[in-house]
């Protein structure tokens, strides 16, 4: 994710303190490293940066002592380059005349970096933020004009990003937006720009949203917007933000849960990018390949990701992975563990006590411990041999949404790589073959899923309001999503909802069905025929059948409500269906007047047995 904030004022002041404050408000966007750069009236640049979270780094590096007229703070979520000081942002150009930082991804970073090295640039790390600075520097050295240099650099830099830079000779900040968020704040004798509104609001409520393909120039008393295409000036009036800080932190959404659901397309893209460029991912896959047996362990939502992960590993790599709850893992398999076993521990927080207990058991028996974790620096990152970050930023809402999605995407990615390694056939290179859409189509497919399912999810949620008991049924790959949909629903509506394998319904639970009784069927395209049998068991008893599936005429004729997913094929379908069950749960909670972000009796992180 990453976060950037830049500020420019008329005279030197305690800039460090302002940058710490802004950085704290952006801290959810990255905590691998933090850096601050200030430029004083005498043109000196003070750059301090280190690995870690904002609180620790700002204290260690004494950001509070930094003074100047303009400054930049950046919070990094590592993608290009390991979390190391040389890769922490902001970055200097070769001669130390410019300093800049970005968020997002420069997808041609590797090629550009090599070109800069060949041209004799002083390239200090592997990070793509540094590439942005050299890209501007290269053109500035020829044309001597910052806006022109940024426009030309824009043509060189592929990917989605926002970028801020300053030259020590001018009391101006320059920022550009392409794909990532960028907001400008216009105060009294001070202007600023940021990835996100909450870091701007303590300074000013006069704001301006920069659009893709625009360069913004900021000086203490004003701003100018320029088109990246031809450099022409763009006229746009600033707006006054009237909402409160809490609303701003929710990015305009009424709840964090909805905001986090909507973040999923972007985060999926960032995760795939991270995995494509990770040096740890291939090591992780190799460890999976060597393991015998292989376990996937997690609690709650993370356990459901483990279940789907086991399906993917079976289907794509022909390997058995045993999904287990931590205590079940210990009690049922603990005695059979040896040095050849590997266990992937999956956790958003990395602090769940049940999971950490199971790590101890696995460690004691010499098994390899791997991690999939969102919170970098959490306990799980320290006790595993290797971990991969889920790269979702802070998940504030108690119900896990975006972290589940990136867990299952990561499992699919790893299973595919494992399959490529063992059988020579993977999903990633396969464009639209029998397995369906390519993995890298996910960000667009997820955005389309939100669009397509949101109205139907709200309508269905209203119908569920009258019921305090219901079922979610899935078959094969969608069974974990039925469990996840049911968990989400009970977690934030307080109604009872059970997720089961659809073919099991007739073995007992079917007796609950009576007129109007809601049963939701989630099916991947290849399983529709089988699912129609299970649907009919409910509809012939006048139950309410709700389908979550790709458009299918046969299914449509048999159900009462239909949440249509975009066509994506067998393997991506469960990932898209996740969005639909999240939206149904969200609207079902709000329809009952429950705040989904903070359900009663629960806590985001469970550090007790
Ligand atoms: O942080 P973890 O992933 O280890 O947390 C595990 C569960 O407590 C968590 O997934 C819980 O089930 C969610 N709040 C459900 O939405």
Coordinates of C-alpha atoms and ligand atoms in Angstrom, one line a residue:
X1 CA 0.0 0.0 0.0
X2 CA 2.4 2.7 1.3
X3 CA 1.5 6.3 2.3
X4 CA 3.1 9.7 1.3
X5 CA 2.6 13.1 2.7
X6 CA 4.3 16.4 1.7
X7 CA 4.1 19.9 3.1
X8 CA 5.4 23.3 2.1
X9 CA 5.4 26.5 4.2
X10 CA 6.8 30.0 4.1
X11 CA 9.5 29.7 6.7
X12 CA 11.4 27.0 8.7
X13 CA 9.4 25.6 11.5
X14 CA 9.1 22.3 13.6
X15 CA 8.4 20.4 10.5
X16 CA 9.4 17.1 12.0
X17 CA 6.5 17.2 14.4
X18 CA 4.0 17.9 11.7
X19 CA 5.5 15.0 9.6
X20 CA 5.2 12.6 12.6
X21 CA 1.6 13.6 13.1
X22 CA 0.7 13.1 9.4
X23 CA 2.7 9.8 9.3
X24 CA 0.8 8.4 12.3
X25 CA -2.5 9.0 10.4
X26 CA -1.1 7.2 7.4
X27 CA 0.5 4.4 9.5
X28 CA -2.2 1.9 8.4
X29 CA -0.7 2.1 4.9
X30 CA 2.6 0.6 5.7
X31 CA 4.9 -0.3 8.6
X32 CA 8.0 -1.8 7.0
X33 CA 9.9 1.4 7.1
X34 CA 9.4 5.1 7.6
X35 CA 11.4 8.1 6.4
X36 CA 11.3 11.9 6.7
X37 CA 13.0 14.5 4.5
X38 CA 13.1 18.2 5.3
X39 CA 14.5 21.1 3.3
X40 CA 15.5 24.2 5.1
X41 CA 15.7 27.8 3.9
X42 CA 19.5 27.4 3.5
X43 CA 18.7 24.6 0.9
X44 CA 20.0 21.8 3.1
X45 CA 18.2 18.5 2.9
X46 CA 17.9 16.4 6.1
X47 CA 16.9 12.8 5.3
X48 CA 16.3 10.3 8.0
X49 CA 14.8 6.9 7.5
X50 CA 14.9 3.4 9.0
X51 CA 13.1 0.0 9.1
X52 CA 10.1 -0.3 11.5
X53 CA 6.9 1.4 12.4
X54 CA 6.3 5.2 12.7
X55 CA 6.4 5.3 16.5
X56 CA 9.7 3.5 16.9
X57 CA 11.5 5.0 13.9
X58 CA 10.5 8.6 14.6
X59 CA 11.8 8.2 18.2
X60 CA 15.0 6.4 17.1
X61 CA 15.8 8.9 14.3
X62 CA 14.6 12.0 16.3
X63 CA 12.2 13.2 13.6
X64 CA 10.9 15.7 16.1
X65 CA 14.2 17.6 15.9
X66 CA 13.9 18.1 12.1
X67 CA 13.2 21.7 10.9
X68 CA 12.6 23.2 7.5
X69 CA 10.2 24.9 5.1
X70 CA 9.1 21.8 3.3
X71 CA 9.1 18.1 4.0
X72 CA 8.0 14.6 2.9
X73 CA 7.2 11.6 5.0
X74 CA 6.7 8.1 3.6
X75 CA 5.4 4.9 5.2
X76 CA 6.5 1.8 3.3
X77 CA 4.8 -1.5 2.7
X78 CA 7.6 -3.4 1.0
X79 CA 7.2 -4.6 -2.6
X80 CA 10.3 -3.7 -4.6
X81 CA 13.3 -4.3 -2.4
X82 CA 13.5 -5.8 1.1
X83 CA 12.5 -3.8 4.1
X84 CA 16.0 -2.2 4.5
X85 CA 17.1 1.3 5.2
X86 CA 18.5 1.7 1.6
X87 CA 15.0 0.9 0.3
X88 CA 13.2 3.1 2.8
X89 CA 11.7 6.2 1.3
X90 CA 12.1 9.2 0.6
X91 CA 15.1 8.9 -1.8
X92 CA 17.7 11.4 -3.0
X93 CA 18.8 11.8 -6.6
X94 CA 22.4 11.2 -7.5
X95 CA 23.7 14.6 -6.3
X96 CA 21.3 15.1 -3.4
X97 CA 19.5 18.0 -5.1
X98 CA 16.1 16.4 -5.1
X99 CA 14.2 14.2 -2.7
X100 CA 11.0 12.3 -3.4
X101 CA 8.8 9.4 -2.4
X102 CA 6.0 7.4 -3.9
X103 CA 3.3 4.9 -3.1
X104 CA 2.0 2.2 -5.5
X105 CA 4.1 0.1 -7.9
X106 CA 6.3 0.9 -10.8
X107 CA 5.9 -2.3 -12.8
X108 CA 8.9 -1.7 -15.1
X109 CA 11.2 -0.9 -12.1
X110 CA 13.7 -3.6 -12.8
X111 CA 14.3 -2.4 -16.4
X112 CA 14.4 1.2 -15.5
X113 CA 16.8 0.6 -12.6
X114 CA 19.2 -1.3 -15.0
X115 CA 19.0 1.6 -17.5
X116 CA 19.8 4.2 -14.7
X117 CA 22.8 2.1 -13.6
X118 CA 24.0 1.8 -17.2
X119 CA 23.7 5.6 -17.6
X120 CA 25.9 6.1 -14.5
X121 CA 23.2 7.1 -12.0
X122 CA 24.0 6.5 -8.3
X123 CA 21.3 3.9 -7.6
X124 CA 21.4 3.0 -3.9
X125 CA 18.7 0.4 -3.5
X126 CA 16.2 -1.7 -5.3
X127 CA 13.1 0.3 -4.5
X128 CA 10.8 1.7 -7.2
X129 CA 10.4 5.0 -5.3
X130 CA 14.1 5.6 -6.0
X131 CA 13.4 4.8 -9.6
X132 CA 10.8 7.6 -9.7
X133 CA 13.4 10.1 -8.4
X134 CA 16.0 9.1 -11.0
X135 CA 13.4 9.2 -13.7
X136 CA 12.7 12.9 -12.9
X137 CA 16.4 13.7 -12.4
X138 CA 17.3 12.3 -15.8
X139 CA 14.9 14.6 -17.6
X140 CA 15.5 17.6 -15.3
X141 CA 19.2 17.4 -16.1
X142 CA 18.3 18.0 -19.7
X143 CA 15.4 20.4 -19.5
X144 CA 15.9 22.2 -16.2
X145 CA 12.2 22.4 -15.5
X146 CA 10.5 20.3 -12.9
X147 CA 7.0 20.1 -14.4
X148 CA 8.4 19.2 -17.8
X149 CA 10.8 16.6 -16.2
X150 CA 7.9 15.0 -14.3
X151 CA 5.7 14.9 -17.4
X152 CA 8.5 13.1 -19.3
X153 CA 9.2 10.8 -16.4
X154 CA 5.5 9.9 -16.3
X155 CA 5.8 8.4 -19.8
X156 CA 8.7 6.2 -18.5
X157 CA 7.1 5.0 -15.3
X158 CA 4.6 2.2 -15.9
X159 CA 2.2 1.1 -13.1
X160 CA -0.2 2.7 -10.6
X161 CA 1.3 5.2 -8.2
X162 CA 1.3 8.7 -6.6
X163 CA 4.6 10.5 -6.3
X164 CA 5.9 13.6 -4.5
X165 CA 9.2 15.3 -5.1
X166 CA 11.0 18.6 -4.3
X167 CA 14.1 20.3 -5.6
X168 CA 16.2 22.0 -3.0
X169 CA 16.5 25.3 -5.0
X170 CA 12.7 26.0 -5.1
X171 CA 10.3 26.2 -2.2
X172 CA 7.8 24.0 -4.1
X173 CA 6.5 20.5 -4.0
X174 CA 5.5 18.6 -7.1
X175 CA 3.2 15.6 -7.1
X176 CA 1.7 13.4 -9.7
X177 CA -1.1 10.9 -9.6
X178 CA -1.6 7.7 -11.7
X179 CA -3.9 5.1 -10.2
X180 CA -3.2 5.7 -6.5
X181 CA -5.0 8.3 -4.3
X182 CA -3.7 11.9 -4.0
X183 CA -5.4 14.7 -2.1
X184 CA -4.2 18.3 -1.7
X185 CA -4.8 20.5 1.3
X186 CA -4.7 24.3 1.0
X187 CA -4.1 26.0 4.3
X188 CA -3.1 29.5 5.4
X189 CA 0.5 30.0 4.2
X190 CA 0.9 26.2 4.0
X191 CA -0.1 23.6 1.5
X192 CA 0.2 19.8 1.5
X193 CA -0.6 16.7 -0.3
X194 CA -1.2 13.2 0.9
X195 CA -2.3 9.7 0.0
X196 CA -5.3 10.1 2.2
X197 CA -7.5 12.8 3.7
X198 CA -7.2 12.2 7.4
X199 CA -3.5 13.4 7.5
X200 CA -4.6 16.7 5.9
X201 CA -7.6 17.5 8.1
X202 CA -5.6 18.7 11.1
X203 CA -4.0 21.3 8.8
X204 CA -6.9 22.4 6.7
X205 CA -10.3 21.5 5.4
X206 CA -9.9 23.2 2.0
X207 CA -9.0 20.2 -0.2
X208 CA -8.6 19.3 -3.8
X209 CA -8.7 15.8 -5.3
X210 CA -6.0 15.3 -7.9
X211 CA -7.0 13.1 -10.9
X212 CA -5.0 10.6 -12.8
X213 CA -2.7 12.2 -15.3
X214 CA -2.4 15.5 -13.4
X215 CA 0.7 17.1 -11.9
X216 CA 0.1 19.4 -9.0
X217 CA 2.6 22.2 -8.0
X218 CA 2.3 23.4 -4.5
X219 CA 3.8 26.5 -2.9
X220 CA 2.9 28.0 0.5
X221 CA 0.1 30.2 -0.8
X222 CA -1.2 28.3 -3.7
X223 CA -1.2 25.5 -6.2
X224 CA -1.4 24.8 -9.9
X225 CA -2.7 21.8 -11.7
X226 CA -1.2 20.8 -15.0
X227 CA -2.1 18.1 -17.5
X228 CA 0.6 15.5 -17.9
X229 CA -0.3 15.1 -21.6
X230 CA 0.5 18.6 -22.8
X231 CA 1.4 20.6 -19.7
X232 CA -1.7 22.9 -20.0
X233 CA -3.1 24.4 -16.8
X234 CA -6.2 22.7 -15.5
X235 CA -8.8 24.9 -13.7
X236 CA -10.4 23.3 -10.6
X237 CA -11.9 24.9 -7.5
X238 CA -11.0 23.5 -4.1
X239 CA -13.7 22.0 -2.0
X240 CA -14.4 22.4 1.7
X241 CA -14.6 19.2 3.6
X242 CA -17.4 19.3 6.2
X243 CA -17.3 15.8 7.6
X244 CA -15.7 14.7 10.8
X245 CA -12.3 12.9 11.2
X246 CA -14.0 9.5 11.8
X247 CA -15.9 9.9 8.5
X248 CA -12.6 10.9 6.7
X249 CA -10.8 7.8 8.2
X250 CA -13.6 5.7 6.7
X251 CA -12.8 7.2 3.3
X252 CA -16.4 8.4 2.8
X253 CA -17.9 5.0 3.6
X254 CA -20.3 4.6 6.5
X255 CA -18.3 1.8 8.0
X256 CA -14.7 0.5 7.9
X257 CA -16.1 -2.9 6.8
X258 CA -17.6 -1.5 3.6
X259 CA -14.4 0.6 2.9
X260 CA -12.3 -2.6 3.4
X261 CA -14.5 -4.6 1.0
X262 CA -14.1 -1.9 -1.6
X263 CA -10.3 -1.8 -1.1
X264 CA -10.1 -5.5 -2.3
X265 CA -9.6 -5.0 -6.0
X266 CA -6.7 -2.6 -5.5
X267 CA -5.1 -4.8 -2.7
X268 CA -5.5 -8.0 -4.8
X269 CA -3.4 -6.3 -7.6
X270 CA -0.8 -5.1 -5.1
X271 CA -0.5 -8.6 -3.6
X272 CA 0.0 -10.2 -7.0
X273 CA 2.6 -7.6 -7.9
X274 CA 4.3 -8.3 -4.6
X275 CA 4.3 -12.0 -5.2
X276 CA 5.6 -11.7 -8.7
X277 CA 8.5 -9.8 -7.5
X278 CA 9.1 -11.5 -4.2
X279 CA 12.3 -13.6 -3.7
X280 CA 10.6 -15.3 -0.7
X281 CA 7.6 -16.6 -2.7
X282 CA 9.7 -19.2 -4.7
X283 CA 11.4 -20.3 -1.5
X284 CA 8.0 -20.7 0.1
X285 CA 6.8 -22.8 -2.8
X286 CA 9.9 -25.0 -2.6
X287 CA 9.3 -25.6 1.1
X288 CA 5.7 -26.6 0.3
X289 CA 7.0 -29.0 -2.3
X290 CA 9.4 -30.7 0.0
X291 CA 6.9 -31.1 2.9
X292 CA 5.3 -34.3 3.8
X293 CA 2.8 -34.0 5.3
X294 CA 1.6 -30.4 4.8
X295 CA -0.8 -28.6 7.0
X296 CA -2.6 -25.3 6.7
X297 CA -3.6 -24.0 10.2
X298 CA -5.7 -20.9 11.2
X299 CA -8.7 -19.8 13.2
X300 CA -12.0 -18.4 12.1
X301 CA -11.9 -16.7 8.8
X302 CA -8.2 -17.6 8.4
X303 CA -9.2 -21.3 8.8
X304 CA -11.6 -20.9 5.9
X305 CA -8.7 -19.6 3.8
X306 CA -6.8 -22.7 4.8
X307 CA -9.7 -24.9 3.6
X308 CA -9.8 -23.2 0.2
X309 CA -6.0 -23.3 0.1
X310 CA -6.1 -27.1 0.5
X311 CA -8.6 -27.4 -2.5
X312 CA -6.3 -25.3 -4.6
X313 CA -3.2 -27.3 -3.7
X314 CA -5.1 -30.5 -4.5
X315 CA -6.5 -29.2 -7.8
X316 CA -3.4 -27.4 -9.2
X317 CA -0.5 -29.3 -7.7
X318 CA -2.0 -32.8 -6.9
X319 CA -0.7 -32.5 -3.4
X320 CA -2.5 -33.2 -0.1
X321 CA -2.6 -30.3 2.4
X322 CA -4.5 -30.9 5.6
X323 CA -6.5 -27.8 6.8
X324 CA -6.9 -27.7 10.5
X325 CA -7.9 -25.5 13.4
X326 CA -4.9 -24.9 15.7
X327 CA -6.2 -27.1 18.6
X328 CA -7.4 -29.7 16.2
X329 CA -4.0 -29.7 14.6
X330 CA -2.4 -30.3 18.0
X331 CA -4.8 -32.9 19.2
X332 CA -5.4 -34.8 16.0
X333 CA -2.0 -34.6 14.2
X334 CA 0.5 -33.4 16.9
X335 CA 1.8 -36.9 17.6
X336 CA 2.5 -37.6 13.9
X337 CA 4.7 -34.5 13.2
X338 CA 8.3 -34.9 12.2
X339 CA 11.1 -32.9 10.5
X340 CA 9.7 -33.5 7.0
X341 CA 6.3 -31.8 8.0
X342 CA 5.6 -28.2 7.1
X343 CA 2.8 -26.1 8.6
X344 CA 1.6 -22.9 7.1
X345 CA 0.1 -20.8 9.9
X346 CA -2.4 -18.3 8.6
X347 CA -3.3 -15.2 10.6
X348 CA -4.3 -11.6 9.9
X349 CA -3.0 -10.4 13.3
X350 CA -0.1 -12.7 13.7
X351 CA -1.0 -12.6 17.4
X352 CA -3.8 -15.2 17.8
X353 CA -2.9 -17.2 20.9
X354 CA -4.4 -20.5 19.5
X355 CA -2.2 -20.2 16.5
X356 CA 1.0 -19.3 18.4
X357 CA 0.3 -22.3 20.7
X358 CA 0.2 -24.6 17.7
X359 CA 3.5 -23.1 16.4
X360 CA 5.1 -24.2 19.6
X361 CA 3.9 -27.8 19.1
X362 CA 5.1 -27.9 15.5
X363 CA 8.5 -26.4 16.5
X364 CA 9.0 -28.8 19.3
X365 CA 8.6 -31.7 16.8
X366 CA 11.0 -30.2 14.3
X367 CA 8.4 -29.3 11.6
X368 CA 9.1 -26.3 9.3
X369 CA 6.9 -23.4 10.3
X370 CA 5.7 -21.0 7.6
X371 CA 3.5 -17.9 7.9
X372 CA 1.0 -16.0 6.0
X373 CA 0.4 -12.8 8.0
X374 CA -0.9 -9.3 7.6
X375 CA 0.7 -7.5 10.6
X376 CA 4.4 -7.2 9.9
X377 CA 6.4 -7.4 13.1
X378 CA 3.7 -9.5 14.9
X379 CA 4.7 -12.5 16.9
X380 CA 4.0 -14.9 14.1
X381 CA 6.5 -13.2 11.8
X382 CA 9.2 -13.9 14.5
X383 CA 8.4 -17.5 15.2
X384 CA 8.1 -18.8 11.6
X385 CA 11.0 -19.9 9.4
X386 CA 9.6 -17.8 6.5
X387 CA 6.5 -15.7 6.2
X388 CA 4.8 -13.9 3.3
X389 CA 3.0 -10.6 4.0
X390 CA -0.7 -10.3 3.0
X391 CA -0.1 -6.6 2.3
X392 CA -3.5 -5.3 3.2
X393 CA -2.6 -2.5 5.5
X394 CA -4.5 -2.2 8.8
X395 CA -7.8 -4.1 8.8
X396 CA -9.8 -2.1 11.4
X397 CA -13.3 -3.7 11.1
X398 CA -13.6 -6.8 13.4
X399 CA -15.0 -9.0 10.6
X400 CA -12.1 -10.0 8.4
X401 CA -12.7 -9.2 4.7
X402 CA -9.7 -7.9 2.7
X403 CA -7.2 -10.1 4.6
X404 CA -9.3 -13.3 3.8
X405 CA -9.3 -12.3 0.2
X406 CA -5.6 -11.9 0.0
X407 CA -5.1 -15.1 2.0
X408 CA -7.0 -17.1 -0.6
X409 CA -5.4 -15.3 -3.5
X410 CA -2.0 -16.1 -2.0
X411 CA -3.0 -19.7 -1.6
X412 CA -4.1 -19.8 -5.3
X413 CA -0.9 -18.2 -6.4
X414 CA 1.3 -20.6 -4.4
X415 CA -0.7 -23.7 -5.5
X416 CA -0.4 -22.6 -9.1
X417 CA 3.4 -22.2 -8.8
X418 CA 3.6 -25.5 -7.0
X419 CA 1.6 -27.1 -9.8
X420 CA 3.9 -25.5 -12.4
X421 CA 6.9 -26.8 -10.6
X422 CA 5.6 -30.4 -10.1
X423 CA 3.5 -30.9 -13.2
X424 CA 4.6 -28.2 -15.6
X425 CA 1.1 -26.7 -15.9
X426 CA 0.0 -23.6 -14.0
X427 CA -2.8 -21.2 -14.0
X428 CA -0.8 -17.9 -14.3
X429 CA 0.4 -18.4 -17.9
X430 CA -2.9 -19.9 -19.0
X431 CA -5.1 -17.2 -20.7
X432 CA -8.7 -18.1 -20.6
X433 CA -8.2 -21.8 -20.9
X434 CA -10.5 -24.4 -19.2
X435 CA -9.4 -23.2 -15.8
X436 CA -11.0 -19.8 -16.5
X437 CA -9.7 -16.2 -16.3
X438 CA -6.0 -15.6 -15.6
X439 CA -5.1 -14.8 -12.0
X440 CA -4.0 -11.3 -12.9
X441 CA -7.5 -10.5 -14.1
X442 CA -8.6 -10.6 -10.5
X443 CA -8.4 -6.9 -9.6
X444 CA -10.8 -6.0 -12.5
X445 CA -13.0 -9.0 -11.8
X446 CA -13.3 -8.1 -8.1
X447 CA -14.2 -4.5 -9.0
X448 CA -16.9 -5.8 -11.4
X449 CA -18.2 -8.2 -8.7
X450 CA -18.7 -5.3 -6.3
X451 CA -20.6 -3.4 -9.0
X452 CA -22.7 -6.4 -10.0
X453 CA -23.6 -7.8 -6.6
X454 CA -24.0 -4.8 -4.4
X455 CA -27.7 -4.0 -5.3
X456 CA -28.8 -7.6 -5.1
X457 CA -26.9 -8.1 -1.8
X458 CA -28.8 -5.2 -0.2
X459 CA -32.1 -6.6 -1.5
X460 CA -31.3 -10.2 -0.2
X461 CA -30.1 -8.8 3.1
X462 CA -33.5 -7.1 3.6
X463 CA -35.3 -10.5 3.0
X464 CA -33.0 -12.2 5.5
X465 CA -34.0 -9.7 8.2
X466 CA -37.0 -11.7 9.3
X467 CA -35.0 -14.8 10.0
X468 CA -32.7 -15.6 12.8
X469 CA -31.6 -19.0 11.5
X470 CA -30.4 -19.9 8.0
X471 CA -27.9 -21.9 5.9
X472 CA -25.1 -21.3 3.4
X473 CA -24.4 -24.2 1.2
X474 CA -21.3 -24.7 -1.0
X475 CA -20.0 -27.6 -3.1
X476 CA -16.3 -28.4 -3.4
X477 CA -14.4 -25.2 -3.9
X478 CA -17.2 -23.0 -2.7
X479 CA -17.7 -25.0 0.5
X480 CA -15.1 -22.8 2.3
X481 CA -17.0 -19.7 1.1
X482 CA -20.2 -21.0 2.5
X483 CA -18.5 -21.4 5.8
X484 CA -17.1 -17.9 5.5
X485 CA -20.4 -16.4 4.5
X486 CA -22.1 -18.0 7.4
X487 CA -19.4 -16.9 9.8
X488 CA -19.6 -13.3 8.5
X489 CA -23.4 -13.3 8.8
X490 CA -23.5 -14.6 12.4
X491 CA -20.6 -12.5 13.5
X492 CA -22.3 -9.2 12.6
X493 CA -26.1 -9.9 12.6
X494 CA -26.1 -12.2 15.8
X495 CA -28.4 -14.5 13.8
X496 CA -27.6 -18.2 13.6
X497 CA -26.3 -19.3 10.2
X498 CA -24.6 -22.5 9.4
X499 CA -22.3 -23.2 6.4
X500 CA -22.2 -26.8 5.1
X501 CA -21.2 -28.9 2.1
X502 CA -24.4 -28.8 0.0
X503 CA -24.6 -32.6 -0.5
X504 CA -24.7 -33.0 3.3
X505 CA -27.9 -30.9 3.6
X506 CA -30.2 -33.9 2.9
X507 CA -28.5 -35.9 5.7
X508 CA -30.2 -33.9 8.5
X509 CA -30.4 -30.1 8.2
X510 CA -33.0 -30.3 5.5
X511 CA -35.6 -30.8 8.2
X512 CA -35.3 -27.1 9.1
X513 CA -36.8 -26.0 5.8
X514 CA -40.3 -24.5 5.9
X515 CA -42.0 -21.9 3.7
X516 CA -39.7 -18.9 3.2
X517 CA -36.8 -20.4 5.1
X518 CA -33.6 -18.9 3.5
X519 CA -30.8 -21.1 2.1
X520 CA -28.0 -19.5 0.1
X521 CA -26.3 -21.7 -2.5
X522 CA -22.8 -20.7 -3.7
X523 CA -21.6 -22.6 -6.7
X524 CA -18.7 -22.6 -9.1
X525 CA -19.6 -23.1 -12.8
X526 CA -18.7 -26.8 -13.1
X527 CA -20.8 -27.7 -10.1
X528 CA -24.1 -26.0 -11.2
X529 CA -25.8 -29.2 -12.2
X530 CA -25.1 -30.9 -8.9
X531 CA -26.1 -27.8 -7.0
X532 CA -29.5 -27.6 -8.8
X533 CA -30.3 -31.0 -7.2
X534 CA -29.6 -29.4 -3.8
X535 CA -31.5 -26.3 -4.6
X536 CA -34.6 -28.3 -5.5
X537 CA -34.5 -30.1 -2.2
X538 CA -35.2 -26.7 -0.7
X539 CA -37.5 -25.1 -3.3
X540 CA -39.9 -28.1 -3.4
X541 CA -40.4 -27.4 0.3
X542 CA -41.1 -23.7 -0.4
X543 CA -37.8 -22.6 1.1
X544 CA -36.2 -19.4 -0.2
X545 CA -33.3 -20.3 -2.5
X546 CA -30.7 -17.6 -3.0
X547 CA -27.9 -18.3 -5.6
X548 CA -24.4 -16.8 -5.8
X549 CA -22.9 -17.9 -9.1
X550 CA -22.0 -16.9 -12.6
X551 CA -25.0 -16.4 -14.9
X552 CA -26.5 -19.8 -15.7
X553 CA -30.0 -20.2 -17.2
X554 CA -30.6 -23.5 -15.5
X555 CA -29.8 -22.2 -12.1
X556 CA -31.8 -19.0 -12.6
X557 CA -34.9 -21.1 -13.3
X558 CA -34.6 -22.8 -10.0
X559 CA -33.9 -20.1 -7.5
X560 CA -35.7 -17.1 -6.0
X561 CA -32.8 -14.7 -5.7
X562 CA -29.6 -14.5 -7.8
X563 CA -26.4 -12.7 -7.1
X564 CA -24.6 -12.8 -10.4
X565 CA -20.8 -13.0 -10.5
X566 CA -18.8 -12.1 -13.5
X567 CA -17.6 -15.1 -15.6
X568 CA -14.2 -16.1 -14.2
X569 CA -14.2 -19.9 -14.3
X570 CA -13.9 -22.6 -11.6
X571 CA -10.8 -21.4 -9.7
X572 CA -11.5 -17.7 -9.4
X573 CA -15.2 -18.1 -8.8
X574 CA -14.9 -18.8 -5.0
X575 CA -12.8 -15.6 -4.6
X576 CA -15.4 -13.5 -6.4
X577 CA -18.2 -15.2 -4.4
X578 CA -16.5 -14.0 -1.2
X579 CA -17.3 -10.4 -2.1
X580 CA -21.0 -11.3 -2.5
X581 CA -21.2 -13.0 0.9
X582 CA -19.3 -10.1 2.6
X583 CA -21.8 -7.6 1.1
X584 CA -24.8 -9.7 2.1
X585 CA -23.5 -9.9 5.7
X586 CA -22.7 -6.2 5.7
X587 CA -26.2 -5.1 4.6
X588 CA -27.9 -7.7 6.8
X589 CA -26.1 -6.1 9.8
X590 CA -26.9 -2.5 8.9
X591 CA -30.5 -3.6 8.2
X592 CA -30.7 -4.8 11.8
X593 CA -29.2 -1.5 13.1
X594 CA -25.9 -3.3 14.1
X595 CA -22.6 -1.6 13.6
X596 CA -20.7 -4.3 11.7
X597 CA -17.3 -2.8 12.6
X598 CA -17.6 -3.6 16.3
X599 CA -19.9 -6.6 16.9
X600 CA -20.7 -7.4 20.5
X601 CA -18.6 -9.8 22.6
X602 CA -15.8 -10.0 20.0
X603 CA -12.3 -8.5 19.6
X604 CA -10.2 -8.1 16.5
X605 CA -7.3 -10.0 17.9
X606 CA -7.7 -12.9 20.3
X607 CA -4.6 -13.2 22.5
X608 CA -6.2 -15.6 25.0
X609 CA -6.6 -19.4 25.0
Ligands
LIG1 O1 -5.9 -12.6 13.3 P1 -6.4 -14.0 12.9 O2 -6.5 -14.2 11.4 O3 -5.5 -15.0 13.5 O4 -7.8 -14.1 13.5 C1 -8.5 -15.3 13.5 C2 -10.0 -15.1 13.8 O5 -10.1 -14.6 15.1 C3 -10.6 -14.1 12.8 O6 -10.4 -14.6 11.5 C4 -12.1 -14.0 13.1 O7 -12.7 -15.2 12.8 C5 -12.7 -12.9 12.2 N1 -13.0 -11.8 13.0 C6 -14.0 -13.3 11.5 O8 -14.4 -12.3 10.7

